Coordinates of N, CA and C in Angstrom, one line a residue:
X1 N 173.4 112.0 15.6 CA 174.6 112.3 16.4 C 174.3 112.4 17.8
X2 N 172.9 113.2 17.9 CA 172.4 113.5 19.5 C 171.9 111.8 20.0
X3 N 171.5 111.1 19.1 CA 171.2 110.2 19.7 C 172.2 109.1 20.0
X4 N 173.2 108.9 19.1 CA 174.7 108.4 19.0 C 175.3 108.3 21.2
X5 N 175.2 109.9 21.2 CA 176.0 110.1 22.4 C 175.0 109.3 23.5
X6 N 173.7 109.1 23.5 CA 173.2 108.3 24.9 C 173.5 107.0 24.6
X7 N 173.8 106.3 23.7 CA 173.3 104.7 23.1 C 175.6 105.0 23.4
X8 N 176.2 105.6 23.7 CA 177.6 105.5 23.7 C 177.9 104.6 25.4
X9 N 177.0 105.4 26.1 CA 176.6 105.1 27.7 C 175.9 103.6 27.6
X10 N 176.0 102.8 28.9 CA 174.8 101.4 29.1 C 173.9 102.5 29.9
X11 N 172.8 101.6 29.6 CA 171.5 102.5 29.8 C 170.6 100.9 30.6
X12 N 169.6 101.5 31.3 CA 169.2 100.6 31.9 C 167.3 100.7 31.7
X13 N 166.4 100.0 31.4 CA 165.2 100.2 31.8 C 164.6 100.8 33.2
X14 N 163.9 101.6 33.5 CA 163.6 102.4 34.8 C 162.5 101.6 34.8
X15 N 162.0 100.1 35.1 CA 160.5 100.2 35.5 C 158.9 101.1 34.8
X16 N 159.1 101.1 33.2 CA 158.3 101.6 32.6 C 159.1 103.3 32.3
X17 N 159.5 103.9 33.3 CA 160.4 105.2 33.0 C 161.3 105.5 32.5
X18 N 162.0 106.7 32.2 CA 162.9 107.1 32.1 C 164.2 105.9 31.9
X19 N 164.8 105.5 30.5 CA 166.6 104.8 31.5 C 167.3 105.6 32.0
X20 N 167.5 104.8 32.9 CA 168.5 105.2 33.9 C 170.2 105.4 33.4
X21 N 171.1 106.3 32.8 CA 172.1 106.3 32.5 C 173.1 105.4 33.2
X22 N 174.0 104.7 33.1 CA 175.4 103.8 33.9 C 176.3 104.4 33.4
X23 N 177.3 105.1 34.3 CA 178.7 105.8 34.0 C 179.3 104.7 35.3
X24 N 180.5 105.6 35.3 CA 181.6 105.3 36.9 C 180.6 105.4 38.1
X25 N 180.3 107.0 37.8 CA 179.8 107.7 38.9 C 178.9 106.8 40.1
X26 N 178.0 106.4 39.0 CA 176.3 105.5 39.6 C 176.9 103.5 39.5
X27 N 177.9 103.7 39.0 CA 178.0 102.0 39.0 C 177.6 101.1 40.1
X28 N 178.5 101.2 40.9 CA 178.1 100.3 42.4 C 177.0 100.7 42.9
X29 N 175.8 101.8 42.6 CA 174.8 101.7 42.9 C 173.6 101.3 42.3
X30 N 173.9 100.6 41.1 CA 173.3 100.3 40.4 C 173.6 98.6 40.2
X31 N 174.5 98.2 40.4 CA 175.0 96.8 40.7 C 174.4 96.0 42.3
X32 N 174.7 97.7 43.4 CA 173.9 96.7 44.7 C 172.1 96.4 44.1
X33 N 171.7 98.1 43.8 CA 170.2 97.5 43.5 C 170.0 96.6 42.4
X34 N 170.6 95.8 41.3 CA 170.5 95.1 40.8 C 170.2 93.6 41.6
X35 N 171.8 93.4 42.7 CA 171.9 92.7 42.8 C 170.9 91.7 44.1
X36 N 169.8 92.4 44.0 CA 168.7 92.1 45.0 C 168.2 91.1 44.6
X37 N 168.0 90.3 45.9 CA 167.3 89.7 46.8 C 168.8 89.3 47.4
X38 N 169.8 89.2 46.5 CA 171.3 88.7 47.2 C 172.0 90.0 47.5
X39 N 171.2 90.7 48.3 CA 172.2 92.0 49.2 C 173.6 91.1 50.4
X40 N 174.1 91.8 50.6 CA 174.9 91.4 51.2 C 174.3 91.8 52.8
X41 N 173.2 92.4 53.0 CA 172.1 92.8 54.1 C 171.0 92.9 54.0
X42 N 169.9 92.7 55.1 CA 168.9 92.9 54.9 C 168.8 94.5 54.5
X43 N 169.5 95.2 55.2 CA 169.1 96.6 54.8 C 170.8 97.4 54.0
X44 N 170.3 98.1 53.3 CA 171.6 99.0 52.1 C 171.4 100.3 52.1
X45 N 172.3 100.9 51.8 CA 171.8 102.9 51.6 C 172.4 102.9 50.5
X46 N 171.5 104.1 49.6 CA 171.9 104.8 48.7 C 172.6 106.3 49.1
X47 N 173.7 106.9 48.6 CA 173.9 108.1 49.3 C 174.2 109.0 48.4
X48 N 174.1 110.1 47.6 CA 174.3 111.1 47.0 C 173.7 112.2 47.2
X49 N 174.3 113.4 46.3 CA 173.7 115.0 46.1 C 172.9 114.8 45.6
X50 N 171.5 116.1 45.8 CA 170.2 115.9 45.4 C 170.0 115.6 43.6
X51 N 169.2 115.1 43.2 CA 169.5 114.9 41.6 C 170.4 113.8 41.4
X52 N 171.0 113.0 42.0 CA 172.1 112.1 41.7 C 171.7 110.6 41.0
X53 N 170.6 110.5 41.1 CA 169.7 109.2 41.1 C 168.9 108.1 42.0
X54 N 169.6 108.9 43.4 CA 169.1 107.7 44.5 C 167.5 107.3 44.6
X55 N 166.5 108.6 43.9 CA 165.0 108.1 43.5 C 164.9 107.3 43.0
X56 N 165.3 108.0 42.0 CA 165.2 107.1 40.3 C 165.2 105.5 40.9
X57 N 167.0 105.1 41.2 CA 167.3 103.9 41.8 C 166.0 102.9 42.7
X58 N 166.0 103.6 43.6 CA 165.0 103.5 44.7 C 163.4 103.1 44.2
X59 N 163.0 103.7 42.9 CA 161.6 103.3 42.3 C 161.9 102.2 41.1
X60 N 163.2 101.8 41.0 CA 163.4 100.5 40.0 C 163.4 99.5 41.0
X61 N 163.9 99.6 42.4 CA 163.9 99.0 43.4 C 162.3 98.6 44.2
X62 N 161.9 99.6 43.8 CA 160.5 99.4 44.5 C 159.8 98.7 43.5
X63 N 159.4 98.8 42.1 CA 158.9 97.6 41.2 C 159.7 96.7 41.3
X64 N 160.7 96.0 41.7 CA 161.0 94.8 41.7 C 160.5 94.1 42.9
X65 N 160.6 95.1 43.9 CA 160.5 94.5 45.2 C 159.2 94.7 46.0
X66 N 158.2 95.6 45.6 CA 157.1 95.8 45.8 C 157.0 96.4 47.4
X67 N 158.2 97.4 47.3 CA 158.3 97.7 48.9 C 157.8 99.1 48.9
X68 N 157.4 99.6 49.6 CA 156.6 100.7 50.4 C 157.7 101.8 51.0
X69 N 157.3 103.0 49.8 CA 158.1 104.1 50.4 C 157.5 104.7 51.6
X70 N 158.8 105.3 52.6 CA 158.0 106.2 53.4 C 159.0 107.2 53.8
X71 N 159.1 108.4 54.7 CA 159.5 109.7 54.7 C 160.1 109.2 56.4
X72 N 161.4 109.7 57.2 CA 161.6 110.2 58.0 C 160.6 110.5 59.2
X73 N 159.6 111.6 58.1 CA 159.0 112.0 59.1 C 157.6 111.1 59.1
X74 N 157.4 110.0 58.8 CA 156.2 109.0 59.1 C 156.7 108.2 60.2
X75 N 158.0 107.8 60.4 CA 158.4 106.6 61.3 C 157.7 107.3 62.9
X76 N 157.2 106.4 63.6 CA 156.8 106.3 64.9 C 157.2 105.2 65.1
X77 N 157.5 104.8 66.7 CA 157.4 103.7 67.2 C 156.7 102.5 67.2
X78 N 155.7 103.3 67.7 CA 154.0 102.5 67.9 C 153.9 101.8 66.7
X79 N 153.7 102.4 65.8 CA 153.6 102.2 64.1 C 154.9 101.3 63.8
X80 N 155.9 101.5 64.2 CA 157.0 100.6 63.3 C 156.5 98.9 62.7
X81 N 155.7 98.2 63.8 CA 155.3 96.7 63.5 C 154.5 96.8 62.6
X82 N 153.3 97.5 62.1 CA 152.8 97.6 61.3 C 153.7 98.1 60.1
X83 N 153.7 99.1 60.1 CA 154.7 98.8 58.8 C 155.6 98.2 58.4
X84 N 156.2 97.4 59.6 CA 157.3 96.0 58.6 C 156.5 95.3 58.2
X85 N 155.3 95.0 58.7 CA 154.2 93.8 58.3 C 154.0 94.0 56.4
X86 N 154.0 95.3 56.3 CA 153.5 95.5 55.0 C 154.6 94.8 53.8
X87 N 155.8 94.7 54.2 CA 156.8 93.7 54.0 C 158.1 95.0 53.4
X88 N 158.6 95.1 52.3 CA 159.8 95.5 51.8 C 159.6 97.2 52.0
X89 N 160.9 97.9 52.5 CA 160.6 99.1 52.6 C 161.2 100.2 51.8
X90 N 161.3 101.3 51.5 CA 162.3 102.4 51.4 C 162.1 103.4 52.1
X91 N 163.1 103.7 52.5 CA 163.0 105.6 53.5 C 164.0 106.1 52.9
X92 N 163.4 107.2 52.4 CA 163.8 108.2 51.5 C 164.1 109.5 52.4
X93 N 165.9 109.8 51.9 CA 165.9 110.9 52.8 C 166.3 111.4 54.3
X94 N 167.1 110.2 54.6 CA 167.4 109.8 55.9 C 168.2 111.2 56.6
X95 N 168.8 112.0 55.9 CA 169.7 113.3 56.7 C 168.3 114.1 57.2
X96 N 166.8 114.1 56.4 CA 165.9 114.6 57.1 C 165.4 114.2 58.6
X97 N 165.9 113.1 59.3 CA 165.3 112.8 59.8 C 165.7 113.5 61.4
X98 N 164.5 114.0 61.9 CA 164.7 114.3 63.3 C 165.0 114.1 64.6
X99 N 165.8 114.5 65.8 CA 166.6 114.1 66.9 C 165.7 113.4 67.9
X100 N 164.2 113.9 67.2 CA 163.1 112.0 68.2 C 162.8 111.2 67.4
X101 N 163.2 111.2 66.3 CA 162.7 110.3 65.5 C 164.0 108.7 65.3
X102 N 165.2 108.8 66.0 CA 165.8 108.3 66.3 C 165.7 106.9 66.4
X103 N 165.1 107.2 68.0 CA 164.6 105.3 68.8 C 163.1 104.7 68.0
X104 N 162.7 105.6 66.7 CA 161.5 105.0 65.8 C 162.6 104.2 64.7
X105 N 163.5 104.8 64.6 CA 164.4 104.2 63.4 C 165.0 103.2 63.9
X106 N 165.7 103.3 65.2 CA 166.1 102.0 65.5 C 165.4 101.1 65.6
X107 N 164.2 101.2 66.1 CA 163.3 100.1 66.1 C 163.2 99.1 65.2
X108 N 162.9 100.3 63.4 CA 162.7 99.9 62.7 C 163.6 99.1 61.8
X109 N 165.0 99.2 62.4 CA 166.0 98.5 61.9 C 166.1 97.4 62.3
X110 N 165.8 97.5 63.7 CA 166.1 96.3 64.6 C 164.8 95.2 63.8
X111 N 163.6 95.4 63.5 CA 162.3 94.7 63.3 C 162.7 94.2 61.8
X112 N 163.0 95.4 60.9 CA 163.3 94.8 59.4 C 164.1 93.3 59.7
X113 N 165.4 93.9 60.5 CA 165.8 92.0 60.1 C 165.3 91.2 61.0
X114 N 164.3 91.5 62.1 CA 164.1 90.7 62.7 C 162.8 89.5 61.7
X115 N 162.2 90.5 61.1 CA 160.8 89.9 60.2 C 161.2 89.4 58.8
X116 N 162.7 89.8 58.7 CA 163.1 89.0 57.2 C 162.4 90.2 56.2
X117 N 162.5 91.3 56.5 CA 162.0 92.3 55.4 C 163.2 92.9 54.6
X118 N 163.4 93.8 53.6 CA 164.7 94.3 53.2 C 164.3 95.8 53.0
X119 N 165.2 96.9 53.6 CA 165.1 98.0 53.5 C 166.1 98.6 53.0
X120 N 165.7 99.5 52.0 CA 167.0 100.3 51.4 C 166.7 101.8 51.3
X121 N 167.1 102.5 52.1 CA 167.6 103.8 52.6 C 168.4 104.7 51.9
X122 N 167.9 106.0 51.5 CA 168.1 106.9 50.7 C 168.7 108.1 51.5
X123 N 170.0 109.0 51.2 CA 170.4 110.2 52.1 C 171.2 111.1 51.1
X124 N 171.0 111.9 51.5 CA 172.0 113.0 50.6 C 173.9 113.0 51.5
X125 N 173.5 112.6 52.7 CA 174.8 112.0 53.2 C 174.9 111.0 53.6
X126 N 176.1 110.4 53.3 CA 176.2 108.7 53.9 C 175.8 108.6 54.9
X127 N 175.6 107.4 55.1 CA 174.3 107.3 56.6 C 175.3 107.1 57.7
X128 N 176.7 106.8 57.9 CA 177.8 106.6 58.4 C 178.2 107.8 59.2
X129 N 177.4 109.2 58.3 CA 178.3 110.7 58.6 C 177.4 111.2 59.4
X130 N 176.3 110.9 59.4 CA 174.9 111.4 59.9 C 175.1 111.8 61.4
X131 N 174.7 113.1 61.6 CA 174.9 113.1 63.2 C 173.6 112.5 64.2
X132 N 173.8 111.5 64.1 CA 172.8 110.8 65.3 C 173.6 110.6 66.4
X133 N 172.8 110.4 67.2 CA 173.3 110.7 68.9 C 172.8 109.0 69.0
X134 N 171.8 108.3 69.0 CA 172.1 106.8 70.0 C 172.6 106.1 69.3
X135 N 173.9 105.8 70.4 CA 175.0 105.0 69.9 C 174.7 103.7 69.4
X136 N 173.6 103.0 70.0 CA 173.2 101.8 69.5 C 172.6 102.1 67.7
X137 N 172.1 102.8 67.6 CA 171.7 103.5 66.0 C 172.9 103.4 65.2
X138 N 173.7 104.3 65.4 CA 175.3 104.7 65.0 C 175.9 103.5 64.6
X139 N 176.6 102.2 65.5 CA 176.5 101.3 65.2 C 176.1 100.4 64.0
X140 N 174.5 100.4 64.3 CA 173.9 99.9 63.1 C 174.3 100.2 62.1
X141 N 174.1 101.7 61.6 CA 174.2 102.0 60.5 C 175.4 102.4 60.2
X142 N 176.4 102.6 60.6 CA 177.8 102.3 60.2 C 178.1 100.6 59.4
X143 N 176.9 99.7 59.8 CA 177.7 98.6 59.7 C 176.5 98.0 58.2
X144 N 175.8 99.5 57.8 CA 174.9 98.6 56.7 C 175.9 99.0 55.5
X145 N 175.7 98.2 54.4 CA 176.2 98.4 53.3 C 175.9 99.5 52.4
X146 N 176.7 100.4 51.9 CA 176.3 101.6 51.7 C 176.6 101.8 50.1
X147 N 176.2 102.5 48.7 CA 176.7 102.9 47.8 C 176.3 104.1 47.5
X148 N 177.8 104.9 47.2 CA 177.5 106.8 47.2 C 177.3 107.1 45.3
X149 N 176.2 107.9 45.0 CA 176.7 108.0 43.8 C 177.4 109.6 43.4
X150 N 178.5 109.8 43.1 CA 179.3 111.0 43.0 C 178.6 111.6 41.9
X151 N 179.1 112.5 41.3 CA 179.0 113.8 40.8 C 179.1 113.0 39.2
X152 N 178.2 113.7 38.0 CA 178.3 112.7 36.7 C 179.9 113.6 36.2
X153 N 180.3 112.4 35.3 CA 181.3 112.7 34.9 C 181.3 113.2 33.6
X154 N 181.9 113.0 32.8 CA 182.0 113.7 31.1 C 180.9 113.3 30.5
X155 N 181.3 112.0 30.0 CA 180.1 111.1 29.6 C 178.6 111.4 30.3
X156 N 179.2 111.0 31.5 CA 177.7 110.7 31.9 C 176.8 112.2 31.6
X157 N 177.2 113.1 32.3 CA 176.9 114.6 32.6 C 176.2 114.8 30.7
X158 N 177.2 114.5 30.0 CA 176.6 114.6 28.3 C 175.7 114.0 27.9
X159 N 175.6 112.4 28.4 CA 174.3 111.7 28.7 C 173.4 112.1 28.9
X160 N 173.4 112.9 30.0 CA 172.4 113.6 30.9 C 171.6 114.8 30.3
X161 N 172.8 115.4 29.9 CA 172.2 116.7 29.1 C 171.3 115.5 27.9
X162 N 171.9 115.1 27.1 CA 171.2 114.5 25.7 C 169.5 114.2 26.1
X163 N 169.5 113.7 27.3 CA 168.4 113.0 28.0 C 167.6 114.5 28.2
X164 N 168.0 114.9 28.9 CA 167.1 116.4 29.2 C 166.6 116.5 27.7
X165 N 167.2 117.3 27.1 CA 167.0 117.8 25.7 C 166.0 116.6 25.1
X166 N 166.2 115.8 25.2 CA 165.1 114.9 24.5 C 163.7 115.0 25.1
X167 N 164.1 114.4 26.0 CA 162.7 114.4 27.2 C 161.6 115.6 26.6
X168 N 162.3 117.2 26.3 CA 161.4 117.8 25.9 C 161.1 118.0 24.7
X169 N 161.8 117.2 24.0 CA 161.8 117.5 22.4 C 162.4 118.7 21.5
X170 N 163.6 119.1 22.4 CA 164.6 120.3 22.1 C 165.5 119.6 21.3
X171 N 166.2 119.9 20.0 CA 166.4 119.6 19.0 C 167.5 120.7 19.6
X172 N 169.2 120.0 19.3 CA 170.2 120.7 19.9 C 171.3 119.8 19.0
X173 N 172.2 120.8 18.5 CA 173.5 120.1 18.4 C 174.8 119.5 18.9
X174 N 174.9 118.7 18.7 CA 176.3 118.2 19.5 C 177.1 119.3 20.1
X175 N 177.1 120.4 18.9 CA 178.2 121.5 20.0 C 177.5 122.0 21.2
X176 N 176.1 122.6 21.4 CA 175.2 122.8 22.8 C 175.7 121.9 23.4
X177 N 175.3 120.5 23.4 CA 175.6 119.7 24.5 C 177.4 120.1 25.2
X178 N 178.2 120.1 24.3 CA 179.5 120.2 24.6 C 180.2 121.5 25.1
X179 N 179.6 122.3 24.9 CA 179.5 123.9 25.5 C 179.1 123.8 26.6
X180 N 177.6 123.0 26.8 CA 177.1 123.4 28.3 C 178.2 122.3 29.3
X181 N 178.4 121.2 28.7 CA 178.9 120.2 29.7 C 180.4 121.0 29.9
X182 N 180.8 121.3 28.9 CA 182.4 121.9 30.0 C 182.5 123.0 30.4
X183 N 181.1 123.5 30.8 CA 181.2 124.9 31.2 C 180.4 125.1 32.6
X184 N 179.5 124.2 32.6 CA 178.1 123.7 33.7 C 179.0 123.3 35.1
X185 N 178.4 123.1 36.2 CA 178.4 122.7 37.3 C 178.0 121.2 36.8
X186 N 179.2 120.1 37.6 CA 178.7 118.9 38.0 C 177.6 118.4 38.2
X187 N 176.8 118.7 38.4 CA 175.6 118.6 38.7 C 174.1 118.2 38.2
X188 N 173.7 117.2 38.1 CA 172.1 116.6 37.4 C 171.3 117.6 37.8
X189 N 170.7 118.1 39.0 CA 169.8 119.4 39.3 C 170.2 120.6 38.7
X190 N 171.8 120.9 38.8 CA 172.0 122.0 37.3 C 171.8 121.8 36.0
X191 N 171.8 120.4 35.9 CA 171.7 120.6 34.4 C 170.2 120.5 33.9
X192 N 169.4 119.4 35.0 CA 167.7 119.8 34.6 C 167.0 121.2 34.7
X193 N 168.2 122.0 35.1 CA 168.1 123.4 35.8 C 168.4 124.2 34.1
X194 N 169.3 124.2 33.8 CA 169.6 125.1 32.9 C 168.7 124.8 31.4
X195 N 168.3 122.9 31.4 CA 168.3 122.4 30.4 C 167.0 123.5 30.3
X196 N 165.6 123.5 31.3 CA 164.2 124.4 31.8 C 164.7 125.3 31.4
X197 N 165.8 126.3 32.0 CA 165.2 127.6 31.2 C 166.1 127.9 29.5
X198 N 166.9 127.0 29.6 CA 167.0 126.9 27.5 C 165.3 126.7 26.7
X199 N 164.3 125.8 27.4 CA 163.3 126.0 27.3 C 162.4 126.8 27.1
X200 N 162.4 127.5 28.4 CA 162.0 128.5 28.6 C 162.3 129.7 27.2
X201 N 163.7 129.7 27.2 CA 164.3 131.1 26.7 C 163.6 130.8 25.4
X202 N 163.7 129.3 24.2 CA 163.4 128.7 23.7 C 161.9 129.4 22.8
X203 N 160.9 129.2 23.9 CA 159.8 129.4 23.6 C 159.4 131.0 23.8
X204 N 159.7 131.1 24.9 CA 159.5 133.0 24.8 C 160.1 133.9 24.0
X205 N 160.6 133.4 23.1 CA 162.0 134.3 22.4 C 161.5 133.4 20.8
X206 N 160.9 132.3 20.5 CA 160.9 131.5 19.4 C 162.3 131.8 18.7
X207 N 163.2 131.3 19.2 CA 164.7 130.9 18.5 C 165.4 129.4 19.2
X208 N 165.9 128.9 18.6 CA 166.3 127.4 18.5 C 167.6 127.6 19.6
X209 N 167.3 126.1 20.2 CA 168.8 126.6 21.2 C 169.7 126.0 20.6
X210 N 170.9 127.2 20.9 CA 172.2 127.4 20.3 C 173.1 127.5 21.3
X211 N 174.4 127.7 20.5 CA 175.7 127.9 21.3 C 175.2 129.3 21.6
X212 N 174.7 130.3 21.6 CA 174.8 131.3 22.2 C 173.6 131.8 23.0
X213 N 172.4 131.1 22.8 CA 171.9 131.3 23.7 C 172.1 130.4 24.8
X214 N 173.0 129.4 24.9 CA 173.6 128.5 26.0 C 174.6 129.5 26.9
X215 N 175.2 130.0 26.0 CA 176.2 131.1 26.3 C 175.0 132.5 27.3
X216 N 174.0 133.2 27.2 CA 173.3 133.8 27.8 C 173.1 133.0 29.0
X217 N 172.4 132.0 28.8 CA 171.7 130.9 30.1 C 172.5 131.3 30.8
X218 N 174.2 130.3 30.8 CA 175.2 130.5 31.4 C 175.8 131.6 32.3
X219 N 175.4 133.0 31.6 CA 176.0 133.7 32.1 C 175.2 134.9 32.7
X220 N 173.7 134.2 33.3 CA 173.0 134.8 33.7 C 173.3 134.3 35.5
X221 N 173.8 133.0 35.5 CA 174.1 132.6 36.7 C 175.2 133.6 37.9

């Protein structure tokens, strides 16, 4: 039955990992990075809340594309030619990125399409909302193609739990899953959050998780 409800979802191979669940929520982000090498740009963003999948996405993206993560805080100027040389990119995390670190980004936008590389950009906010100040940046990245992934929905969020619970080898009944999903926060990081300490509670207590110890978890928040 526990296994019924993931196999209900399309599910996707992660590059040796984890699948990747497909609901509403993650669709068009999972269709742009499919649809690589025919982006509709050299460069795309991913944009959701933390936990949402834009890694996940981003490392099925990088085995296909053999492109080279890097952080906000590595772009420099000086550095930008070299690193497009290395060829396909990801920057993960772009609302990190700091008020000099700006004219290194544009750089690096400007050089990706100049060199024929493809970069796809990761933010917990659309890259569109971002408060950056050079207007020539702004621009740009208003005009890359962007996919948000929202909040899991029924399914998916039940998906998600099923997957947690497996992952550790927690043996749970359909009613757990169904208690915690319409009672939980939206949320993938809450739910790898609560799935840890049913875990937790799990083994320090040696009792099987239940509808009521789901019911404690919950109402310790």
């Amino acid at each position: 039955m526990i296994r019924q409800l993931v196999l209900e979802l399309g599910h996707r191979p992660a590059s040796g990992r984890e699948d990747f669940l497909v609901a509403p929520p993650n669709e068009a982000a999972v269709a742009l990075i499919d649809s690589w090498p025919d982006w509709p740009d050299r460069i795309v963003a991913l944009s959701g809340p933390e936990g949402s999948g834009k890694t996940h996405l981003a490392e099925v993206w990088r085995a296909a594309s053999g492109a080279v993560t890097v952080t906000p805080a590595e772009l420099d100027t000086a550095g930008i030619p070299t690193l497009v040389a290395r060829g396909n990119l990801i920057l993960e995390d772009l609302a990190a990125l700091a008020a000099d670190g700006e004219r290194a980004l544009f750089h690096l936008v400007n050089l990706v399409r100049a060199e024929g590389a493809s970069l796809l950009i990761t933010s917990r906010v659309p890259v569109a909302r971002l408060p950056l100040t050079l207007p020539d940046l702004v621009s740009r990245l208003r005009a890359v193609p962007q996919a948000e992934l929202g909040p899991p929905d029924d399914a998916l969020l039940t998906g998600i739990l099923v997957k947690l619970f497996d992952d550790r080898q927690l043996r749970v009944t359909p009613q757990v899953v169904a208690y915690l999903a319409s009672r939980m926060e939206r949320s993938v990081a809450v739910a790898r959050d609560i799935v840890a300490r049913l875990d937790r509670a799990s083994l320090s207590g040696k009792r099987p998780v239940t509808v009521p110890l789901a019911a404690e978890i919950l109402g310790r928040d």
